[in-house]
């Protein structure tokens, strides 16, 4: 099978680039302890330098004895799972022990005896290197080896084979800095060559055709004895992964990882991120179909300093009227330093627009409490969304003790009630791990 768009190996005839991919016949049922390189060399003695072997992970796992007794496949998936990425019903997308994000951790109950499951190779890159070395020893040729497995993909229907391990193959072809056919500089083009090879091999191996090995010829430029990285180089790092979690898992993680941050870097805050957090805040539930939230964004250092200075003066005056010592006052003032250190401040406010007046103190007090609760829900949405934007925050109550001062300094309407201040910025250090809390201590069942 030939396909345009490849690149001819060195010394190939001139003309349009092409490559050839073929399945290898004669591979017997593989069992634990079998030498895959010897088996493949016997079935494909015509391998030449620059060929790429595409080996299905199932036969690698079988040869390495990765078949385990497991009446409960879910228990096997649990054992191979490092992190749940997304869950929908019984389907789980997880990060497994090999660092791969895939359905069911790669645990397979097909093509294996009843009552057993097949696990992925422990180290697919090492498995690929062992096959490569074995082919060199048996046939005296330098080939590339890609260990493949079947993946689903975000945003796309259907399955395809990808590379989970590789040896002697340039798994990524970095074209950044080069030019396209129109002379435009390529700034973000890094081609997943090993995945392309795996998918090409899958066209002839098939999912159930009994051909677990394929060979690609004519792409020798991708084969190199010193090609580094292996299949692990194809796994996107956590820092670069914009889709690290499913929707519900992302929300839950943002809520559990949202922490009060008291030390910030000098890095500026993206105002757009704050506005996106406000957009999330105003989706919170509220009584009578009202919108009781207002957010005052203090984006200039001058506005933050002016507000914090006025609040400090009002606070000190209150404490002196209470007879507190200067030492006590200094300690209390220092507690507000987190607001001064933050590069961005937000003052959430409560408005009672649309509230009902009942004419008796009990019901009117309950009406205000409903609006206060709604404001708190909005601020929680705000804080969680900031965490999702990788921004730290600290919600402190200080503005509630000097509302008149805040309204005057910020020129706010009389009916806007400041409900604390939120310091926003990039955390200076990662927060300490938070101990998990069981829901049992906070639940009463009737």
Tab-separated table of C-alpha atoms in Angstrom:
chain	number	residue	atom	x	y	z
A	1	UNK	CA	0.000	0.000	0.000
A	2	UNK	CA	1.496	3.352	-0.991
A	3	UNK	CA	0.518	6.853	0.051
A	4	UNK	CA	1.584	10.294	-1.140
A	5	UNK	CA	2.751	12.879	1.334
A	6	UNK	CA	5.572	10.899	2.873
A	7	UNK	CA	9.246	11.461	2.141
A	8	UNK	CA	11.492	9.100	0.252
A	9	UNK	CA	14.451	7.619	2.092
A	10	UNK	CA	17.992	8.593	1.187
A	11	UNK	CA	19.018	7.319	-2.214
A	12	UNK	CA	15.445	6.721	-3.411
A	13	UNK	CA	14.567	7.630	-7.010
A	14	UNK	CA	13.478	11.187	-7.592
A	15	UNK	CA	9.774	11.892	-8.010
A	16	UNK	CA	6.759	12.341	-5.787
A	17	UNK	CA	7.408	11.134	-2.238
A	18	UNK	CA	5.811	7.822	-1.267
A	19	UNK	CA	6.010	5.024	1.249
A	20	UNK	CA	4.809	1.426	1.487
A	21	UNK	CA	3.029	-0.208	4.405
A	22	UNK	CA	2.358	-3.944	4.638
A	23	UNK	CA	1.120	-6.350	7.257
A	24	UNK	CA	3.424	-9.160	8.366
A	25	UNK	CA	1.876	-12.599	8.107
A	26	UNK	CA	2.844	-15.747	9.944
A	27	UNK	CA	2.915	-14.341	13.471
A	28	UNK	CA	1.763	-17.202	15.757
A	29	UNK	CA	-0.219	-16.850	18.981
A	30	UNK	CA	2.185	-15.157	21.399
A	31	UNK	CA	2.631	-16.502	24.915
A	32	UNK	CA	4.446	-15.327	28.029
A	33	UNK	CA	8.207	-15.592	27.638
A	34	UNK	CA	8.239	-15.595	23.834
A	35	UNK	CA	11.024	-13.630	22.131
A	36	UNK	CA	9.118	-11.195	19.917
A	37	UNK	CA	12.165	-10.066	17.980
A	38	UNK	CA	12.949	-13.652	16.974
A	39	UNK	CA	9.327	-14.279	15.979
A	40	UNK	CA	9.150	-11.075	13.892
A	41	UNK	CA	12.528	-11.680	12.270
A	42	UNK	CA	11.370	-15.133	11.231
A	43	UNK	CA	8.153	-13.778	9.736
A	44	UNK	CA	9.807	-10.783	8.026
A	45	UNK	CA	13.377	-11.769	7.081
A	46	UNK	CA	13.375	-9.160	4.298
A	47	UNK	CA	13.505	-6.171	6.679
A	48	UNK	CA	16.056	-3.555	5.594
A	49	UNK	CA	17.719	-0.547	7.169
A	50	UNK	CA	15.249	2.312	7.625
A	51	UNK	CA	12.116	0.163	7.880
A	52	UNK	CA	9.738	0.888	10.761
A	53	UNK	CA	8.093	-1.985	12.616
A	54	UNK	CA	4.638	-1.297	14.040
A	55	UNK	CA	3.898	-3.796	16.798
A	56	UNK	CA	0.503	-4.054	18.498
A	57	UNK	CA	0.841	-3.676	22.256
A	58	UNK	CA	-1.288	-6.781	22.889
A	59	UNK	CA	1.414	-9.176	21.701
A	60	UNK	CA	4.051	-7.230	23.615
A	61	UNK	CA	1.973	-7.551	26.782
A	62	UNK	CA	1.433	-11.259	26.199
A	63	UNK	CA	5.143	-11.881	25.675
A	64	UNK	CA	5.914	-9.951	28.855
A	65	UNK	CA	3.351	-11.893	30.889
A	66	UNK	CA	1.053	-8.941	31.455
A	67	UNK	CA	-2.017	-11.215	31.582
A	68	UNK	CA	-3.613	-11.214	35.037
A	69	UNK	CA	-6.490	-13.084	36.608
A	70	UNK	CA	-9.298	-10.603	37.101
A	71	UNK	CA	-12.898	-11.606	37.543
A	72	UNK	CA	-13.607	-7.905	38.059
A	73	UNK	CA	-12.224	-5.771	35.220
A	74	UNK	CA	-13.078	-2.611	37.172
A	75	UNK	CA	-10.714	-3.662	39.959
A	76	UNK	CA	-7.932	-4.113	37.402
A	77	UNK	CA	-8.641	-0.647	36.007
A	78	UNK	CA	-8.487	0.775	39.539
A	79	UNK	CA	-5.089	-0.839	40.065
A	80	UNK	CA	-3.682	0.663	36.855
A	81	UNK	CA	-5.181	4.146	37.380
A	82	UNK	CA	-3.147	7.090	38.632
A	83	UNK	CA	-5.756	9.813	38.033
A	84	UNK	CA	-9.363	9.911	36.852
A	85	UNK	CA	-9.650	12.443	34.033
A	86	UNK	CA	-13.351	12.073	33.258
A	87	UNK	CA	-16.172	9.724	34.125
A	88	UNK	CA	-19.532	9.143	32.488
A	89	UNK	CA	-21.501	6.234	33.880
A	90	UNK	CA	-19.232	3.192	33.859
A	91	UNK	CA	-16.873	4.696	31.288
A	92	UNK	CA	-13.687	6.155	32.743
A	93	UNK	CA	-10.967	8.119	30.999
A	94	UNK	CA	-7.902	7.895	33.219
A	95	UNK	CA	-4.187	8.502	33.385
A	96	UNK	CA	-2.525	5.135	33.834
A	97	UNK	CA	0.794	4.044	35.287
A	98	UNK	CA	2.529	4.609	31.938
A	99	UNK	CA	1.380	8.257	31.921
A	100	UNK	CA	-1.096	7.646	29.091
A	101	UNK	CA	-4.571	9.195	29.189
A	102	UNK	CA	-7.019	6.664	27.770
A	103	UNK	CA	-10.192	4.724	28.367
A	104	UNK	CA	-10.109	2.063	31.083
A	105	UNK	CA	-6.354	2.555	31.699
A	106	UNK	CA	-5.665	0.333	28.680
A	107	UNK	CA	-6.974	-2.754	30.500
A	108	UNK	CA	-8.303	-5.084	27.799
A	109	UNK	CA	-10.562	-8.081	28.202
A	110	UNK	CA	-10.503	-9.016	24.492
A	111	UNK	CA	-8.104	-11.438	22.822
A	112	UNK	CA	-7.336	-13.004	26.188
A	113	UNK	CA	-8.767	-16.094	27.958
A	114	UNK	CA	-12.013	-15.708	29.919
A	115	UNK	CA	-11.448	-14.584	33.499
A	116	UNK	CA	-8.259	-12.708	32.601
A	117	UNK	CA	-7.411	-9.216	31.407
A	118	UNK	CA	-4.472	-7.865	29.486
A	119	UNK	CA	-2.493	-4.921	30.876
A	120	UNK	CA	-0.317	-2.608	28.816
A	121	UNK	CA	3.458	-3.197	28.816
A	122	UNK	CA	5.100	-1.780	31.939
A	123	UNK	CA	7.532	0.293	29.888
A	124	UNK	CA	6.525	0.464	26.203
A	125	UNK	CA	9.685	2.379	25.257
A	126	UNK	CA	11.882	-0.312	26.789
A	127	UNK	CA	9.805	-2.965	25.024
A	128	UNK	CA	10.359	-1.199	21.685
A	129	UNK	CA	14.096	-0.949	22.308
A	130	UNK	CA	14.316	-4.675	23.142
A	131	UNK	CA	12.585	-5.600	19.860
A	132	UNK	CA	14.825	-3.216	17.936
A	133	UNK	CA	17.979	-4.703	19.461
A	134	UNK	CA	16.702	-8.220	18.805
A	135	UNK	CA	16.052	-7.452	15.117
A	136	UNK	CA	19.553	-5.997	14.798
A	137	UNK	CA	21.035	-9.149	16.330
A	138	UNK	CA	18.932	-11.504	14.177
A	139	UNK	CA	19.046	-9.746	10.797
A	140	UNK	CA	21.861	-7.187	11.047
A	141	UNK	CA	19.594	-4.263	10.110
A	142	UNK	CA	18.723	-0.996	11.834
A	143	UNK	CA	14.972	-0.506	12.037
A	144	UNK	CA	12.693	1.728	14.022
A	145	UNK	CA	10.086	0.180	16.299
A	146	UNK	CA	6.771	1.641	17.387
A	147	UNK	CA	4.543	-0.097	19.939
A	148	UNK	CA	0.936	0.825	19.185
A	149	UNK	CA	-2.384	0.801	20.958
A	150	UNK	CA	-5.908	1.875	20.095
A	151	UNK	CA	-7.128	5.239	21.343
A	152	UNK	CA	-10.258	7.291	21.140
A	153	UNK	CA	-9.655	11.028	20.771
A	154	UNK	CA	-11.270	14.163	22.186
A	155	UNK	CA	-13.483	15.982	19.657
A	156	UNK	CA	-13.308	13.097	17.160
A	157	UNK	CA	-15.481	10.001	16.703
A	158	UNK	CA	-13.926	6.615	16.101
A	159	UNK	CA	-10.724	4.893	17.131
A	160	UNK	CA	-7.220	4.869	15.695
A	161	UNK	CA	-3.851	3.443	16.644
A	162	UNK	CA	-1.259	5.698	18.268
A	163	UNK	CA	2.294	5.187	19.476
A	164	UNK	CA	2.663	4.331	23.170
A	165	UNK	CA	6.314	3.305	22.881
A	166	UNK	CA	9.100	3.839	20.380
A	167	UNK	CA	12.776	3.192	19.781
A	168	UNK	CA	14.998	4.393	16.935
A	169	UNK	CA	12.180	6.565	15.583
A	170	UNK	CA	11.857	10.328	15.579
A	171	UNK	CA	8.480	10.465	17.338
A	172	UNK	CA	8.069	14.229	16.877
A	173	UNK	CA	9.080	16.130	13.757
A	174	UNK	CA	9.643	19.721	14.887
A	175	UNK	CA	9.121	22.043	11.922
A	176	UNK	CA	9.123	25.271	13.926
A	177	UNK	CA	11.371	27.889	12.418
A	178	UNK	CA	11.016	26.461	8.931
A	179	UNK	CA	9.013	27.912	6.042
A	180	UNK	CA	5.861	26.723	4.328
A	181	UNK	CA	5.421	26.646	0.544
A	182	UNK	CA	4.489	30.356	0.582
A	183	UNK	CA	7.486	31.410	2.652
A	184	UNK	CA	5.544	31.840	5.897
A	185	UNK	CA	7.477	30.897	9.020
A	186	UNK	CA	6.115	27.875	10.900
A	187	UNK	CA	5.785	28.796	14.568
A	188	UNK	CA	3.737	25.983	16.097
A	189	UNK	CA	4.044	22.953	13.805
A	190	UNK	CA	5.296	19.853	15.585
A	191	UNK	CA	4.198	16.707	13.740
A	192	UNK	CA	3.469	13.534	15.745
A	193	UNK	CA	5.332	11.267	13.313
A	194	UNK	CA	5.103	8.140	15.469
A	195	UNK	CA	1.326	8.477	15.758
A	196	UNK	CA	1.073	8.899	11.990
A	197	UNK	CA	3.102	5.724	11.525
A	198	UNK	CA	0.892	3.856	14.011
A	199	UNK	CA	-2.270	4.933	12.192
A	200	UNK	CA	-0.796	3.884	8.820
A	201	UNK	CA	0.001	0.457	10.205
A	202	UNK	CA	-3.495	0.074	11.592
A	203	UNK	CA	-4.900	0.329	8.058
A	204	UNK	CA	-3.320	-3.015	7.188
A	205	UNK	CA	-3.185	-4.715	10.583
A	206	UNK	CA	-6.873	-4.206	11.276
A	207	UNK	CA	-8.541	-4.637	14.647
A	208	UNK	CA	-9.530	-8.254	14.269
A	209	UNK	CA	-7.671	-9.500	11.187
A	210	UNK	CA	-4.933	-11.329	13.080
A	211	UNK	CA	-2.024	-9.220	11.818
A	212	UNK	CA	-0.394	-7.704	14.927
A	213	UNK	CA	2.716	-6.414	13.119
A	214	UNK	CA	3.134	-4.099	10.130
A	215	UNK	CA	6.145	-2.637	8.325
A	216	UNK	CA	6.479	0.830	6.823
A	217	UNK	CA	9.180	1.223	4.166
A	218	UNK	CA	10.362	4.396	2.466
A	219	UNK	CA	10.412	6.709	5.482
A	220	UNK	CA	13.979	6.127	6.538
A	221	UNK	CA	14.420	9.803	7.411
A	222	UNK	CA	12.336	9.071	10.525
A	223	UNK	CA	14.647	6.263	11.645
A	224	UNK	CA	17.690	7.201	13.694
A	225	UNK	CA	19.857	5.259	16.086
A	226	UNK	CA	20.055	8.268	18.414
A	227	UNK	CA	16.389	9.339	18.211
A	228	UNK	CA	15.508	10.187	21.793
A	229	UNK	CA	12.324	10.735	23.704
A	230	UNK	CA	10.464	7.550	22.897
A	231	UNK	CA	6.709	7.355	23.208
A	232	UNK	CA	6.766	9.371	26.419
A	233	UNK	CA	7.677	12.463	24.425
A	234	UNK	CA	4.196	12.344	22.891
A	235	UNK	CA	2.463	12.784	26.254
A	236	UNK	CA	1.623	16.426	26.830
A	237	UNK	CA	2.891	17.796	30.145
A	238	UNK	CA	0.405	18.777	32.829
A	239	UNK	CA	1.444	22.428	32.565
A	240	UNK	CA	0.618	22.481	28.836
A	241	UNK	CA	-2.559	20.391	29.030
A	242	UNK	CA	-5.558	22.696	28.605
A	243	UNK	CA	-7.979	19.748	28.739
A	244	UNK	CA	-6.573	17.856	31.683
A	245	UNK	CA	-9.959	17.062	33.222
A	246	UNK	CA	-13.528	16.362	32.201
A	247	UNK	CA	-16.168	18.959	33.008
A	248	UNK	CA	-17.412	17.663	36.356
A	249	UNK	CA	-13.898	16.628	37.414
A	250	UNK	CA	-12.550	20.087	36.514
A	251	UNK	CA	-15.237	21.799	38.578
A	252	UNK	CA	-14.649	19.483	41.530
A	253	UNK	CA	-10.887	19.906	41.292
A	254	UNK	CA	-11.132	23.687	41.063
A	255	UNK	CA	-13.338	23.704	44.154
A	256	UNK	CA	-11.065	21.451	46.179
A	257	UNK	CA	-7.869	23.141	45.006
A	258	UNK	CA	-9.194	26.663	45.509
A	259	UNK	CA	-7.146	27.898	48.433
A	260	UNK	CA	-6.678	31.200	50.219
A	261	UNK	CA	-3.420	32.609	48.860
A	262	UNK	CA	-1.542	35.089	51.036
A	263	UNK	CA	1.601	35.651	48.967
A	264	UNK	CA	1.638	36.669	45.319
A	265	UNK	CA	4.227	37.149	42.617
A	266	UNK	CA	4.624	40.445	40.767
A	267	UNK	CA	3.242	38.920	37.570
A	268	UNK	CA	0.344	40.946	36.188
A	269	UNK	CA	-3.199	39.591	36.216
A	270	UNK	CA	-5.056	39.202	32.934
A	271	UNK	CA	-8.151	41.436	33.245
A	272	UNK	CA	-9.918	39.157	30.783
A	273	UNK	CA	-9.548	36.228	33.193
A	274	UNK	CA	-11.139	38.273	35.970
A	275	UNK	CA	-14.038	39.250	33.737
A	276	UNK	CA	-14.564	35.601	32.803
A	277	UNK	CA	-14.737	34.841	36.508
A	278	UNK	CA	-17.354	37.569	36.929
A	279	UNK	CA	-19.355	36.015	34.091
A	280	UNK	CA	-19.356	32.750	36.049
A	281	UNK	CA	-20.221	34.559	39.278
A	282	UNK	CA	-23.427	36.061	37.932
A	283	UNK	CA	-24.814	32.625	37.013
A	284	UNK	CA	-25.287	31.812	40.710
A	285	UNK	CA	-28.838	31.245	41.999
A	286	UNK	CA	-30.599	34.312	43.399
A	287	UNK	CA	-34.053	35.043	44.865
A	288	UNK	CA	-36.934	36.443	42.801
A	289	UNK	CA	-34.940	36.212	39.518
A	290	UNK	CA	-32.774	39.109	40.711
A	291	UNK	CA	-29.108	39.915	40.063
A	292	UNK	CA	-27.799	40.936	43.497
A	293	UNK	CA	-24.094	41.028	42.532
A	294	UNK	CA	-21.820	43.882	41.560
A	295	UNK	CA	-18.043	43.550	41.210
A	296	UNK	CA	-15.755	46.562	41.473
A	297	UNK	CA	-12.437	45.825	39.727
A	298	UNK	CA	-9.457	47.787	41.056
A	299	UNK	CA	-7.014	47.443	38.184
A	300	UNK	CA	-4.764	50.436	38.915
A	301	UNK	CA	-2.256	50.591	41.730
A	302	UNK	CA	-3.454	54.119	42.543
A	303	UNK	CA	-7.043	52.985	43.148
A	304	UNK	CA	-5.923	50.059	45.311
A	305	UNK	CA	-3.594	52.200	47.408
A	306	UNK	CA	-6.195	54.920	47.901
A	307	UNK	CA	-8.808	52.432	49.083
A	308	UNK	CA	-6.483	50.470	51.353
A	309	UNK	CA	-5.066	53.627	52.942
A	310	UNK	CA	-8.578	54.911	53.710
A	311	UNK	CA	-9.643	51.527	55.103
A	312	UNK	CA	-6.522	51.326	57.257
A	313	UNK	CA	-7.159	54.783	58.717
A	314	UNK	CA	-10.785	53.913	59.486
A	315	UNK	CA	-9.789	50.600	61.040
A	316	UNK	CA	-7.093	52.156	63.231
A	317	UNK	CA	-9.550	54.802	64.427
A	318	UNK	CA	-12.086	52.113	65.365
A	319	UNK	CA	-9.496	50.090	67.284
A	320	UNK	CA	-8.285	53.143	69.170
A	321	UNK	CA	-11.855	53.971	70.148
A	322	UNK	CA	-12.064	50.413	71.458
A	323	UNK	CA	-9.027	51.119	73.672
A	324	UNK	CA	-6.688	48.711	71.914
A	325	UNK	CA	-2.939	49.114	72.346
A	326	UNK	CA	-0.745	50.355	69.500
A	327	UNK	CA	0.993	46.983	69.434
A	328	UNK	CA	-2.360	45.201	69.023
A	329	UNK	CA	-3.399	47.668	66.325
A	330	UNK	CA	-0.132	47.137	64.412
A	331	UNK	CA	-0.655	43.364	64.419
A	332	UNK	CA	-4.200	43.698	63.131
A	333	UNK	CA	-3.136	46.089	60.383
A	334	UNK	CA	-0.434	43.647	59.263
A	335	UNK	CA	-3.143	41.045	58.681
A	336	UNK	CA	-4.417	43.172	55.838
A	337	UNK	CA	-1.063	43.092	54.066
A	338	UNK	CA	-2.310	40.397	51.674
A	339	UNK	CA	-4.527	43.021	50.032
A	340	UNK	CA	-1.585	45.380	49.545
A	341	UNK	CA	0.641	42.661	48.130
A	342	UNK	CA	-1.890	41.521	45.541
A	343	UNK	CA	-1.522	43.001	42.038
A	344	UNK	CA	-5.303	43.084	41.583
A	345	UNK	CA	-8.260	43.696	43.913
A	346	UNK	CA	-11.956	43.024	43.485
A	347	UNK	CA	-14.676	44.327	45.790
A	348	UNK	CA	-17.862	42.261	45.483
A	349	UNK	CA	-20.990	44.161	46.468
A	350	UNK	CA	-24.533	43.228	47.366
A	351	UNK	CA	-27.505	45.116	45.955
A	352	UNK	CA	-31.081	44.507	47.076
A	353	UNK	CA	-32.735	45.389	43.754
A	354	UNK	CA	-35.917	43.363	43.427
A	355	UNK	CA	-36.122	42.446	47.097
A	356	UNK	CA	-39.496	42.344	48.863
A	357	UNK	CA	-40.486	44.434	51.864
A	358	UNK	CA	-42.919	42.651	54.178
A	359	UNK	CA	-43.308	45.183	56.964
A	360	UNK	CA	-42.195	42.960	59.828
A	361	UNK	CA	-38.661	42.552	61.111
A	362	UNK	CA	-38.532	38.749	60.963
A	363	UNK	CA	-39.522	38.411	57.323
A	364	UNK	CA	-37.493	41.426	56.210
A	365	UNK	CA	-34.407	39.978	57.921
A	366	UNK	CA	-34.963	36.640	56.165
A	367	UNK	CA	-35.298	38.484	52.851
A	368	UNK	CA	-31.891	40.119	53.328
A	369	UNK	CA	-30.358	36.793	54.336
A	370	UNK	CA	-31.514	35.288	51.039
A	371	UNK	CA	-29.709	38.030	49.152
A	372	UNK	CA	-26.580	37.638	51.287
A	373	UNK	CA	-26.555	33.891	50.578
A	374	UNK	CA	-26.948	34.583	46.849
A	375	UNK	CA	-24.038	37.003	46.964
A	376	UNK	CA	-21.906	34.376	48.695
A	377	UNK	CA	-22.809	31.865	45.982
A	378	UNK	CA	-21.751	34.383	43.343
A	379	UNK	CA	-18.430	35.041	45.072
A	380	UNK	CA	-17.805	31.291	45.365
A	381	UNK	CA	-18.374	30.929	41.612
A	382	UNK	CA	-15.950	33.810	41.143
A	383	UNK	CA	-13.229	32.247	43.312
A	384	UNK	CA	-13.563	28.786	41.747
A	385	UNK	CA	-13.347	30.213	38.238
A	386	UNK	CA	-10.234	32.181	39.197
A	387	UNK	CA	-8.696	28.897	40.349
A	388	UNK	CA	-9.580	27.404	36.962
A	389	UNK	CA	-7.752	30.346	35.368
A	390	UNK	CA	-4.731	29.426	37.546
A	391	UNK	CA	-5.092	32.574	39.625
A	392	UNK	CA	-4.823	32.588	43.391
A	393	UNK	CA	-7.199	34.541	45.576
A	394	UNK	CA	-7.971	35.553	49.159
A	395	UNK	CA	-11.463	36.711	50.131
A	396	UNK	CA	-11.198	38.839	53.266
A	397	UNK	CA	-13.987	40.627	55.118
A	398	UNK	CA	-12.289	43.996	55.673
A	399	UNK	CA	-14.567	46.197	53.543
A	400	UNK	CA	-17.611	45.052	55.519
A	401	UNK	CA	-16.324	46.943	58.573
A	402	UNK	CA	-16.093	50.304	56.796
A	403	UNK	CA	-18.684	50.250	54.043
A	404	UNK	CA	-19.246	53.995	54.056
A	405	UNK	CA	-15.520	54.605	53.556
A	406	UNK	CA	-15.371	52.119	50.677
A	407	UNK	CA	-18.411	53.625	48.973
A	408	UNK	CA	-16.967	57.119	49.288
A	409	UNK	CA	-13.470	56.256	48.036
A	410	UNK	CA	-14.748	54.170	45.117
A	411	UNK	CA	-17.662	56.498	44.365
A	412	UNK	CA	-20.246	53.726	44.670
A	413	UNK	CA	-24.034	54.120	44.961
A	414	UNK	CA	-25.417	54.187	48.491
A	415	UNK	CA	-27.256	50.895	47.994
A	416	UNK	CA	-24.114	48.924	47.081
A	417	UNK	CA	-22.943	46.996	50.162
A	418	UNK	CA	-19.265	45.922	49.894
A	419	UNK	CA	-19.002	42.277	50.965
A	420	UNK	CA	-15.291	42.025	51.626
A	421	UNK	CA	-12.408	42.293	49.175
A	422	UNK	CA	-10.791	39.633	47.001
A	423	UNK	CA	-7.033	39.744	46.473
A	424	UNK	CA	-6.172	38.227	43.090
A	425	UNK	CA	-2.808	37.229	41.649
A	426	UNK	CA	-0.422	34.428	40.838
A	427	UNK	CA	0.462	32.420	43.943
A	428	UNK	CA	4.072	32.847	45.035
A	429	UNK	CA	4.245	29.168	45.960
A	430	UNK	CA	2.167	26.047	45.609
A	431	UNK	CA	-0.245	25.546	48.504
A	432	UNK	CA	0.287	22.694	50.871
A	433	UNK	CA	-1.713	19.554	50.232
A	434	UNK	CA	-5.146	19.722	51.791
A	435	UNK	CA	-6.297	16.708	53.767
A	436	UNK	CA	-9.435	15.149	52.366
A	437	UNK	CA	-12.678	15.590	54.254
A	438	UNK	CA	-15.365	12.968	54.462
A	439	UNK	CA	-18.896	14.174	53.844
A	440	UNK	CA	-20.113	12.074	56.796
A	441	UNK	CA	-19.124	14.689	59.385
A	442	UNK	CA	-21.258	17.320	57.642
A	443	UNK	CA	-24.370	15.306	56.785
A	444	UNK	CA	-27.541	14.582	58.694
A	445	UNK	CA	-29.913	12.069	57.113
A	446	UNK	CA	-33.546	11.992	58.125
